[in-house]
Amino acid sequence: MHPEQVPPVLADALFRPVRTGNAFEETMERMLQAIRLGAIPPGGRLPPERELSARLGISRVTLREALRALQESGHVESRRGRYGGTFVRPVPTHRAVAGPPPSPEAVEDTLTLRFVLETGAAETAAARALGPQVRRHLRACLQDCASAPPTDYRRTDSRLHLAIAEATGAPSLTGAVADVRSRLNALLAAIPRIPANIEHSDAQHRDIVNAILDGDPPAARTAMAEHLAGTASLLRGFLA
Amino acid sequence: MHPEQVPPVLADALFRPVRTGNAFEETMERMLQAIRLGAIPPGGRLPPERELSARLGISRVTLREALRALQESGHVESRRGRYGGTFVRPVPTHRAVAGPPPSPEAVEDTLTLRFVLETGAAETAAARALGPQVRRHLRACLQDCASAPPTDYRRTDSRLHLAIAEATGAPSLTGAVADVRSRLNALLAAIPRIPANIEHSDAQHRDIVNAILDGDPPAARTAMAEHLAGTASLLRGFLA
DNA sequence: CCGCATTGGATCGCGCACAGACCATTAACA
DNA sequence: TGTTAATGGTCTGTGCGCGATCCAATGCGG
């Protein structure tokens, strides 16, 4: 007997895990993502626990467990009372967690998804009529990125890329870009030292943002593709 | 006092729900996805419960609850004993569940993400050196799609698009395409009747597959973009 | 200086999901 | 024709996450 089988690659995609880890771990990951991607800047305040737990779809108890862990790891700080809240601490103790090196397949997978999502986001953003507020935000992120000290580069860089995704106006796309960006940052953390191609990056960032602001989708896509190629070959060199 | 706030769009993306629904519902969704997307053809056999529950990262009890529900809804059928298993029933009782009409924002969100993912997948697939097996699979899906009766069109169409995503070799991208495709099918289900532009679609499918097999990324992207435009304007017309 | 709205902090009972073991059934194969 | 391996079917105890409710602190407005 030979029942029809589902192709292996498709099976991996469709029958992938329903839930990755428990609620606590998922929540930790999400909060760290928000902090590391610079969505909540140092000194910034997180939404109140009741609101945040509702947004994340988890109980307040579970959220508080995660926040407590983040507190102990030095990422956030809590203050009680009205006008209190949970605040992101500036430059937390950056202890590099040395995990197992990622497999070449995982690297290629992440880079492929990233390329598709981010070039697509740039193109889509350029095709939209952007409001003045969004345009200002893009320029501000670009400026932050260019003038940031090397220690903040990773964060401001993520912030800019996220801003581009936001400019598409599609929440799903923004979320997908945020996720793949987190995966990318995890890969970059496994690299010993980052070469000083920051100036080069800044110029590329400017090209991308200009193309988007000018409403030139093909140029935005091309500029983004060139920008991503740098990081991609860097990662492939170290990890693949 | 005015603590720095996180931009609303980004907050929606980052603080989106950690887990959508309970494990049972998630599992149901996943299994229905596999069936409706045609990954498991009618008559095909699902992996054994033990293996499937392990893949999905859930307990066998929970998986069985979902399978039982699918059994009662007529989607699958179980047989005990060696060489038994759970099989997809041909053409289950297609009772259309009339939910609330999707919001225009949700439609636009889905269409945007779909455009980015699927054009990106086509381009990526065309840029790869495809093995003979993959090439055969693509051609087979194209053929199925062209020769399928109207009742099977949705399924074979999904199957072809999934095959293209598979051809990228990136599991994450394949999973993302499968997800957005499910969302799209949900939207299409809300439309009263599908116009008879199937022949047109078949020609476009051929163009896409040919461009991929010829290794012409720009042509693949363009062909896919044209193909998606049809469905997009259809949905926008009905729902936006 | 007082009152109060707002926020973090803490506790208790409930229900779902899990892990593991065991039972029942079936078709290929020797 | 018996054996056997693989599969669906069932049961029980355990732990995590949830909902709800209350407590504690704190700074602004009167």
PDB file of C-alpha atoms in Angstrom, chain B:
ATOM      1  CA  MET B   1       4.531  64.337  32.432  1.00  0.00           C
ATOM      2  CA  HIS B   2       4.852  62.946  28.959  1.00  0.00           C
ATOM      3  CA  PRO B   3       6.667  59.624  28.707  1.00  0.00           C
ATOM      4  CA  GLU B   4       7.859  58.725  25.236  1.00  0.00           C
ATOM      5  CA  GLN B   5       5.252  56.701  23.468  1.00  0.00           C
ATOM      6  CA  VAL B   6       5.544  53.952  20.920  1.00  0.00           C
ATOM      7  CA  PRO B   7       4.002  54.788  17.517  1.00  0.00           C
ATOM      8  CA  PRO B   8       0.563  53.228  17.226  1.00  0.00           C
ATOM      9  CA  VAL B   9       1.096  51.190  14.065  1.00  0.00           C
ATOM     10  CA  LEU B  10       4.300  49.701  15.370  1.00  0.00           C
ATOM     11  CA  ALA B  11       2.671  48.978  18.697  1.00  0.00           C
ATOM     12  CA  ASP B  12      -0.101  47.078  16.947  1.00  0.00           C
ATOM     13  CA  ALA B  13       2.503  44.970  15.223  1.00  0.00           C
ATOM     14  CA  LEU B  14       4.765  44.341  18.205  1.00  0.00           C
ATOM     15  CA  PHE B  15       2.129  43.939  20.878  1.00  0.00           C
ATOM     16  CA  ARG B  16      -0.151  41.790  18.781  1.00  0.00           C
ATOM     17  CA  PRO B  17      -1.576  38.727  20.558  1.00  0.00           C
ATOM     18  CA  VAL B  18       0.965  36.128  21.600  1.00  0.00           C
ATOM     19  CA  ARG B  19      -1.361  33.219  21.015  1.00  0.00           C
ATOM     20  CA  THR B  20      -4.491  33.335  18.924  1.00  0.00           C
ATOM     21  CA  GLY B  21      -7.134  31.199  20.562  1.00  0.00           C
ATOM     22  CA  ASN B  22      -6.491  27.950  22.365  1.00  0.00           C
ATOM     23  CA  ALA B  23      -4.466  25.006  21.152  1.00  0.00           C
ATOM     24  CA  PHE B  24      -7.522  23.184  19.905  1.00  0.00           C
ATOM     25  CA  GLU B  25      -8.674  26.047  17.689  1.00  0.00           C
ATOM     26  CA  GLU B  26      -5.182  26.659  16.383  1.00  0.00           C
ATOM     27  CA  THR B  27      -4.880  23.011  15.496  1.00  0.00           C
ATOM     28  CA  MET B  28      -8.236  22.943  13.758  1.00  0.00           C
ATOM     29  CA  GLU B  29      -7.186  25.944  11.708  1.00  0.00           C
ATOM     30  CA  ARG B  30      -3.926  24.297  10.750  1.00  0.00           C
ATOM     31  CA  MET B  31      -5.533  21.046   9.673  1.00  0.00           C
ATOM     32  CA  LEU B  32      -8.242  22.791   7.689  1.00  0.00           C
ATOM     33  CA  GLN B  33      -5.506  24.833   6.063  1.00  0.00           C
ATOM     34  CA  ALA B  34      -3.681  21.687   4.983  1.00  0.00           C
ATOM     35  CA  ILE B  35      -6.872  20.243   3.552  1.00  0.00           C
ATOM     36  CA  ARG B  36      -8.232  23.354   1.885  1.00  0.00           C
ATOM     37  CA  LEU B  37      -4.905  24.319   0.361  1.00  0.00           C
ATOM     38  CA  GLY B  38      -4.800  20.886  -1.178  1.00  0.00           C
ATOM     39  CA  ALA B  39      -1.558  19.908   0.520  1.00  0.00           C
ATOM     40  CA  ILE B  40      -3.226  16.629   1.403  1.00  0.00           C
ATOM     41  CA  PRO B  41      -5.262  15.679  -1.664  1.00  0.00           C
ATOM     42  CA  PRO B  42      -8.668  14.006  -1.293  1.00  0.00           C
ATOM     43  CA  GLY B  43      -8.090  10.388  -0.377  1.00  0.00           C
ATOM     44  CA  GLY B  44      -4.634  11.237   0.933  1.00  0.00           C
ATOM     45  CA  ARG B  45      -3.476  10.113   4.323  1.00  0.00           C
ATOM     46  CA  LEU B  46      -2.408  12.373   7.163  1.00  0.00           C
ATOM     47  CA  PRO B  47       0.705  11.491   9.134  1.00  0.00           C
ATOM     48  CA  PRO B  48       0.073   9.191  12.118  1.00  0.00           C
ATOM     49  CA  GLU B  49      -1.277  10.943  15.182  1.00  0.00           C
ATOM     50  CA  ARG B  50       1.884  10.472  17.183  1.00  0.00           C
ATOM     51  CA  GLU B  51       4.069  11.990  14.500  1.00  0.00           C
ATOM     52  CA  LEU B  52       1.639  14.783  13.684  1.00  0.00           C
ATOM     53  CA  SER B  53       1.184  15.827  17.300  1.00  0.00           C
ATOM     54  CA  ALA B  54       4.953  15.926  17.690  1.00  0.00           C
ATOM     55  CA  ARG B  55       5.321  18.081  14.576  1.00  0.00           C
ATOM     56  CA  LEU B  56       2.603  20.472  15.674  1.00  0.00           C
ATOM     57  CA  GLY B  57       4.103  20.668  19.127  1.00  0.00           C
ATOM     58  CA  ILE B  58       0.856  19.708  20.841  1.00  0.00           C
ATOM     59  CA  SER B  59      -0.258  16.699  22.828  1.00  0.00           C
ATOM     60  CA  ARG B  60      -1.859  13.780  21.125  1.00  0.00           C
ATOM     61  CA  VAL B  61      -5.010  14.325  23.150  1.00  0.00           C
ATOM     62  CA  THR B  62      -5.458  17.816  21.767  1.00  0.00           C
ATOM     63  CA  LEU B  63      -4.715  16.710  18.226  1.00  0.00           C
ATOM     64  CA  ARG B  64      -7.288  13.972  18.550  1.00  0.00           C
ATOM     65  CA  GLU B  65      -9.911  16.440  19.704  1.00  0.00           C
ATOM     66  CA  ALA B  66      -9.316  18.419  16.523  1.00  0.00           C
ATOM     67  CA  LEU B  67      -9.365  15.296  14.351  1.00  0.00           C
ATOM     68  CA  ARG B  68     -12.609  14.210  15.983  1.00  0.00           C
ATOM     69  CA  ALA B  69     -14.166  17.546  15.123  1.00  0.00           C
ATOM     70  CA  LEU B  70     -12.930  17.232  11.539  1.00  0.00           C
ATOM     71  CA  GLN B  71     -14.401  13.761  11.435  1.00  0.00           C
ATOM     72  CA  GLU B  72     -17.792  14.988  12.542  1.00  0.00           C
ATOM     73  CA  SER B  73     -17.680  17.814  10.029  1.00  0.00           C
ATOM     74  CA  GLY B  74     -17.003  15.273   7.297  1.00  0.00           C
ATOM     75  CA  HIS B  75     -13.524  16.445   6.357  1.00  0.00           C
ATOM     76  CA  VAL B  76     -11.606  13.343   7.354  1.00  0.00           C
ATOM     77  CA  GLU B  77     -12.162   9.687   8.103  1.00  0.00           C
ATOM     78  CA  SER B  78     -10.165   7.418  10.398  1.00  0.00           C
ATOM     79  CA  ARG B  79      -9.333   3.753  10.046  1.00  0.00           C
ATOM     80  CA  ARG B  80      -7.708   1.687  12.736  1.00  0.00           C
ATOM     81  CA  GLY B  81      -5.079  -1.019  12.513  1.00  0.00           C
ATOM     82  CA  ARG B  82      -1.766  -1.252  10.752  1.00  0.00           C
ATOM     83  CA  TYR B  83      -1.769   0.634   7.444  1.00  0.00           C
ATOM     84  CA  GLY B  84      -4.758   2.504   8.824  1.00  0.00           C
ATOM     85  CA  GLY B  85      -4.699   6.201   9.546  1.00  0.00           C
ATOM     86  CA  THR B  86      -6.667   9.363   9.031  1.00  0.00           C
ATOM     87  CA  PHE B  87      -7.683  10.092   5.469  1.00  0.00           C
ATOM     88  CA  VAL B  88      -9.020  13.201   3.767  1.00  0.00           C
ATOM     89  CA  ARG B  89     -12.511  12.615   2.460  1.00  0.00           C
ATOM     90  CA  PRO B  90     -13.160  13.650  -1.136  1.00  0.00           C
ATOM     91  CA  VAL B  91     -15.256  16.816  -1.368  1.00  0.00           C
ATOM     92  CA  PRO B  92     -16.580  17.140   2.164  1.00  0.00           C
ATOM     93  CA  THR B  93     -19.918  18.713   2.915  1.00  0.00           C
ATOM     94  CA  HIS B  94     -19.018  22.227   1.908  1.00  0.00           C
ATOM     95  CA  ARG B  95     -21.225  24.165   4.250  1.00  0.00           C
ATOM     96  CA  ALA B  96     -20.343  27.802   3.775  1.00  0.00           C
ATOM     97  CA  VAL B  97     -19.924  29.439   7.150  1.00  0.00           C
ATOM     98  CA  ALA B  98     -21.239  32.958   6.858  1.00  0.00           C
ATOM     99  CA  GLY B  99     -19.164  35.097   9.178  1.00  0.00           C
ATOM    100  CA  PRO B 100     -19.159  38.864   9.506  1.00  0.00           C
ATOM    101  CA  PRO B 101     -17.889  40.627   6.365  1.00  0.00           C
ATOM    102  CA  PRO B 102     -14.199  41.517   6.630  1.00  0.00           C
ATOM    103  CA  SER B 103     -13.264  45.163   7.079  1.00  0.00           C
ATOM    104  CA  PRO B 104     -11.701  47.022   4.135  1.00  0.00           C
ATOM    105  CA  GLU B 105      -8.551  47.523   6.189  1.00  0.00           C
ATOM    106  CA  ALA B 106      -8.231  43.786   6.756  1.00  0.00           C
ATOM    107  CA  VAL B 107      -8.696  43.168   3.030  1.00  0.00           C
ATOM    108  CA  GLU B 108      -6.036  45.705   2.124  1.00  0.00           C
ATOM    109  CA  ASP B 109      -3.705  44.287   4.759  1.00  0.00           C
ATOM    110  CA  THR B 110      -4.044  40.764   3.421  1.00  0.00           C
ATOM    111  CA  LEU B 111      -3.675  41.811  -0.200  1.00  0.00           C
ATOM    112  CA  THR B 112      -0.550  43.833   0.553  1.00  0.00           C
ATOM    113  CA  LEU B 113       1.139  41.031   2.424  1.00  0.00           C
ATOM    114  CA  ARG B 114       0.126  38.583  -0.251  1.00  0.00           C
ATOM    115  CA  PHE B 115       1.567  40.701  -3.019  1.00  0.00           C
ATOM    116  CA  VAL B 116       4.879  41.092  -1.237  1.00  0.00           C
ATOM    117  CA  LEU B 117       5.205  37.417  -0.348  1.00  0.00           C
ATOM    118  CA  GLU B 118       4.066  35.839  -3.577  1.00  0.00           C
ATOM    119  CA  THR B 119       5.898  38.115  -6.005  1.00  0.00           C
ATOM    120  CA  GLY B 120       8.964  37.684  -3.815  1.00  0.00           C
ATOM    121  CA  ALA B 121       8.558  33.924  -3.819  1.00  0.00           C
ATOM    122  CA  ALA B 122       8.238  33.776  -7.608  1.00  0.00           C
ATOM    123  CA  GLU B 123      11.326  35.912  -8.061  1.00  0.00           C
ATOM    124  CA  THR B 124      13.317  33.892  -5.532  1.00  0.00           C
ATOM    125  CA  ALA B 125      12.285  30.591  -7.038  1.00  0.00           C
ATOM    126  CA  ALA B 126      13.334  31.783 -10.496  1.00  0.00           C
ATOM    127  CA  ALA B 127      16.732  32.792  -9.141  1.00  0.00           C
ATOM    128  CA  ARG B 128      17.468  29.313  -7.850  1.00  0.00           C
ATOM    129  CA  ALA B 129      18.888  26.306  -9.624  1.00  0.00           C
ATOM    130  CA  LEU B 130      15.920  23.957  -9.404  1.00  0.00           C
ATOM    131  CA  GLY B 131      16.365  20.203  -9.316  1.00  0.00           C
ATOM    132  CA  PRO B 132      14.545  17.969 -11.805  1.00  0.00           C
ATOM    133  CA  GLN B 133      12.129  16.808  -9.104  1.00  0.00           C
ATOM    134  CA  VAL B 134      11.046  20.335  -8.250  1.00  0.00           C
ATOM    135  CA  ARG B 135      10.687  21.209 -11.922  1.00  0.00           C
ATOM    136  CA  ARG B 136       8.489  18.182 -12.472  1.00  0.00           C
ATOM    137  CA  HIS B 137       6.391  19.045  -9.452  1.00  0.00           C
ATOM    138  CA  LEU B 138       5.815  22.577 -10.708  1.00  0.00           C
ATOM    139  CA  ARG B 139       4.748  21.331 -14.117  1.00  0.00           C
ATOM    140  CA  ALA B 140       2.457  18.748 -12.552  1.00  0.00           C
ATOM    141  CA  CYS B 141       0.730  21.337 -10.389  1.00  0.00           C
ATOM    142  CA  LEU B 142       0.330  23.595 -13.395  1.00  0.00           C
ATOM    143  CA  GLN B 143      -1.249  20.767 -15.339  1.00  0.00           C
ATOM    144  CA  ASP B 144      -3.588  19.855 -12.452  1.00  0.00           C
ATOM    145  CA  CYS B 145      -4.643  23.443 -12.245  1.00  0.00           C
ATOM    146  CA  ALA B 146      -5.423  23.732 -15.922  1.00  0.00           C
ATOM    147  CA  SER B 147      -7.324  20.471 -16.163  1.00  0.00           C
ATOM    148  CA  ALA B 148      -9.186  20.637 -12.864  1.00  0.00           C
ATOM    149  CA  PRO B 149     -12.962  20.894 -12.800  1.00  0.00           C
ATOM    150  CA  PRO B 150     -14.300  24.226 -11.480  1.00  0.00           C
ATOM    151  CA  THR B 151     -15.137  22.657  -8.124  1.00  0.00           C
ATOM    152  CA  ASP B 152     -11.481  21.799  -7.584  1.00  0.00           C
ATOM    153  CA  TYR B 153     -10.101  25.039  -8.928  1.00  0.00           C
ATOM    154  CA  ARG B 154      -9.572  26.769  -5.624  1.00  0.00           C
ATOM    155  CA  ARG B 155      -7.642  23.822  -4.269  1.00  0.00           C
ATOM    156  CA  THR B 156      -5.421  23.175  -7.268  1.00  0.00           C
ATOM    157  CA  ASP B 157      -4.761  26.895  -7.609  1.00  0.00           C
ATOM    158  CA  SER B 158      -3.605  27.082  -4.001  1.00  0.00           C
ATOM    159  CA  ARG B 159      -1.529  23.981  -4.579  1.00  0.00           C
ATOM    160  CA  LEU B 160       0.319  25.588  -7.474  1.00  0.00           C
ATOM    161  CA  HIS B 161       1.038  28.757  -5.565  1.00  0.00           C
ATOM    162  CA  LEU B 162       2.280  26.690  -2.656  1.00  0.00           C
ATOM    163  CA  ALA B 163       4.504  24.710  -5.000  1.00  0.00           C
ATOM    164  CA  ILE B 164       6.111  27.953  -6.164  1.00  0.00           C
ATOM    165  CA  ALA B 165       6.746  28.953  -2.570  1.00  0.00           C
ATOM    166  CA  GLU B 166       8.195  25.517  -1.884  1.00  0.00           C
ATOM    167  CA  ALA B 167      10.551  25.958  -4.812  1.00  0.00           C
ATOM    168  CA  THR B 168      12.286  28.788  -2.966  1.00  0.00           C
ATOM    169  CA  GLY B 169      13.614  26.210  -0.529  1.00  0.00           C
ATOM    170  CA  ALA B 170      12.895  28.547   2.383  1.00  0.00           C
ATOM    171  CA  PRO B 171      10.542  26.919   4.895  1.00  0.00           C
ATOM    172  CA  SER B 172       9.701  30.223   6.593  1.00  0.00           C
ATOM    173  CA  LEU B 173       8.677  31.773   3.306  1.00  0.00           C
ATOM    174  CA  THR B 174       6.616  28.733   2.411  1.00  0.00           C
ATOM    175  CA  GLY B 175       4.828  28.915   5.748  1.00  0.00           C
ATOM    176  CA  ALA B 176       4.174  32.618   5.368  1.00  0.00           C
ATOM    177  CA  VAL B 177       2.721  32.114   1.885  1.00  0.00           C
ATOM    178  CA  ALA B 178       0.516  29.301   3.175  1.00  0.00           C
ATOM    179  CA  ASP B 179      -0.793  31.520   5.941  1.00  0.00           C
ATOM    180  CA  VAL B 180      -1.567  34.491   3.761  1.00  0.00           C
ATOM    181  CA  ARG B 181      -3.145  32.174   1.234  1.00  0.00           C
ATOM    182  CA  SER B 182      -5.481  30.874   3.916  1.00  0.00           C
ATOM    183  CA  ARG B 183      -6.468  34.394   4.800  1.00  0.00           C
ATOM    184  CA  LEU B 184      -7.092  35.072   1.132  1.00  0.00           C
ATOM    185  CA  ASN B 185      -9.263  31.987   0.754  1.00  0.00           C
ATOM    186  CA  ALA B 186     -11.282  33.128   3.747  1.00  0.00           C
ATOM    187  CA  LEU B 187     -11.876  36.436   1.996  1.00  0.00           C
ATOM    188  CA  LEU B 188     -12.771  34.756  -1.284  1.00  0.00           C
ATOM    189  CA  ALA B 189     -15.313  32.632   0.568  1.00  0.00           C
ATOM    190  CA  ALA B 190     -17.179  35.832   1.413  1.00  0.00           C
ATOM    191  CA  ILE B 191     -17.712  36.605  -2.266  1.00  0.00           C
ATOM    192  CA  PRO B 192     -20.988  35.435  -3.795  1.00  0.00           C
ATOM    193  CA  ARG B 193     -19.720  34.097  -7.103  1.00  0.00           C
ATOM    194  CA  ILE B 194     -16.410  33.870  -8.831  1.00  0.00           C
ATOM    195  CA  PRO B 195     -16.299  35.265 -12.375  1.00  0.00           C
ATOM    196  CA  ALA B 196     -15.215  32.921 -15.105  1.00  0.00           C
ATOM    197  CA  ASN B 197     -11.717  34.304 -15.575  1.00  0.00           C
ATOM    198  CA  ILE B 198     -10.230  30.907 -15.067  1.00  0.00           C
ATOM    199  CA  GLU B 199      -8.868  30.601 -18.568  1.00  0.00           C
ATOM    200  CA  HIS B 200      -7.145  33.901 -18.151  1.00  0.00           C
ATOM    201  CA  SER B 201      -5.677  32.643 -14.912  1.00  0.00           C
ATOM    202  CA  ASP B 202      -4.417  29.496 -16.572  1.00  0.00           C
ATOM    203  CA  ALA B 203      -2.475  31.479 -19.126  1.00  0.00           C
ATOM    204  CA  GLN B 204      -0.968  33.598 -16.374  1.00  0.00           C
ATOM    205  CA  HIS B 205      -0.036  30.503 -14.412  1.00  0.00           C
ATOM    206  CA  ARG B 206       1.785  29.185 -17.435  1.00  0.00           C
ATOM    207  CA  ASP B 207       3.704  32.428 -17.809  1.00  0.00           C
ATOM    208  CA  ILE B 208       4.751  32.380 -14.186  1.00  0.00           C
ATOM    209  CA  VAL B 209       5.913  28.781 -14.192  1.00  0.00           C
ATOM    210  CA  ASN B 210       7.745  29.224 -17.468  1.00  0.00           C
ATOM    211  CA  ALA B 211       9.594  32.255 -16.156  1.00  0.00           C
ATOM    212  CA  ILE B 212      10.593  30.321 -13.056  1.00  0.00           C
ATOM    213  CA  LEU B 213      11.727  27.283 -15.015  1.00  0.00           C
ATOM    214  CA  ASP B 214      13.646  29.544 -17.409  1.00  0.00           C
ATOM    215  CA  GLY B 215      15.414  31.157 -14.476  1.00  0.00           C
ATOM    216  CA  ASP B 216      14.175  34.665 -15.255  1.00  0.00           C
ATOM    217  CA  PRO B 217      13.511  36.389 -11.895  1.00  0.00           C
ATOM    218  CA  PRO B 218      12.213  39.737 -13.189  1.00  0.00           C
ATOM    219  CA  ALA B 219       9.826  38.017 -15.599  1.00  0.00           C
ATOM    220  CA  ALA B 220       8.607  35.723 -12.830  1.00  0.00           C
ATOM    221  CA  ARG B 221       7.946  38.675 -10.549  1.00  0.00           C
ATOM    222  CA  THR B 222       6.137  40.604 -13.267  1.00  0.00           C
ATOM    223  CA  ALA B 223       4.020  37.648 -14.296  1.00  0.00           C
ATOM    224  CA  MET B 224       3.069  36.930 -10.710  1.00  0.00           C
ATOM    225  CA  ALA B 225       2.236  40.577 -10.078  1.00  0.00           C
ATOM    226  CA  GLU B 226      -0.124  40.630 -13.069  1.00  0.00           C
ATOM    227  CA  HIS B 227      -1.720  37.425 -11.915  1.00  0.00           C
ATOM    228  CA  LEU B 228      -2.335  38.714  -8.407  1.00  0.00           C
ATOM    229  CA  ALA B 229      -3.778  41.968  -9.675  1.00  0.00           C
ATOM    230  CA  GLY B 230      -6.828  40.119 -10.958  1.00  0.00           C
ATOM    231  CA  THR B 231      -7.816  38.637  -7.624  1.00  0.00           C
ATOM    232  CA  ALA B 232      -6.915  41.851  -5.856  1.00  0.00           C
ATOM    233  CA  SER B 233      -9.212  44.074  -7.887  1.00  0.00           C
ATOM    234  CA  LEU B 234     -11.925  41.449  -7.641  1.00  0.00           C
ATOM    235  CA  LEU B 235     -11.744  41.459  -3.860  1.00  0.00           C
ATOM    236  CA  ARG B 236     -11.448  45.223  -3.652  1.00  0.00           C
ATOM    237  CA  GLY B 237     -14.540  45.540  -5.755  1.00  0.00           C
ATOM    238  CA  PHE B 238     -16.603  43.269  -3.575  1.00  0.00           C
ATOM    239  CA  LEU B 239     -15.293  44.062  -0.151  1.00  0.00           C
ATOM    240  CA  ALA B 240     -13.460  47.356  -0.042  1.00  0.00           C
TER     241      ALA B 240
END
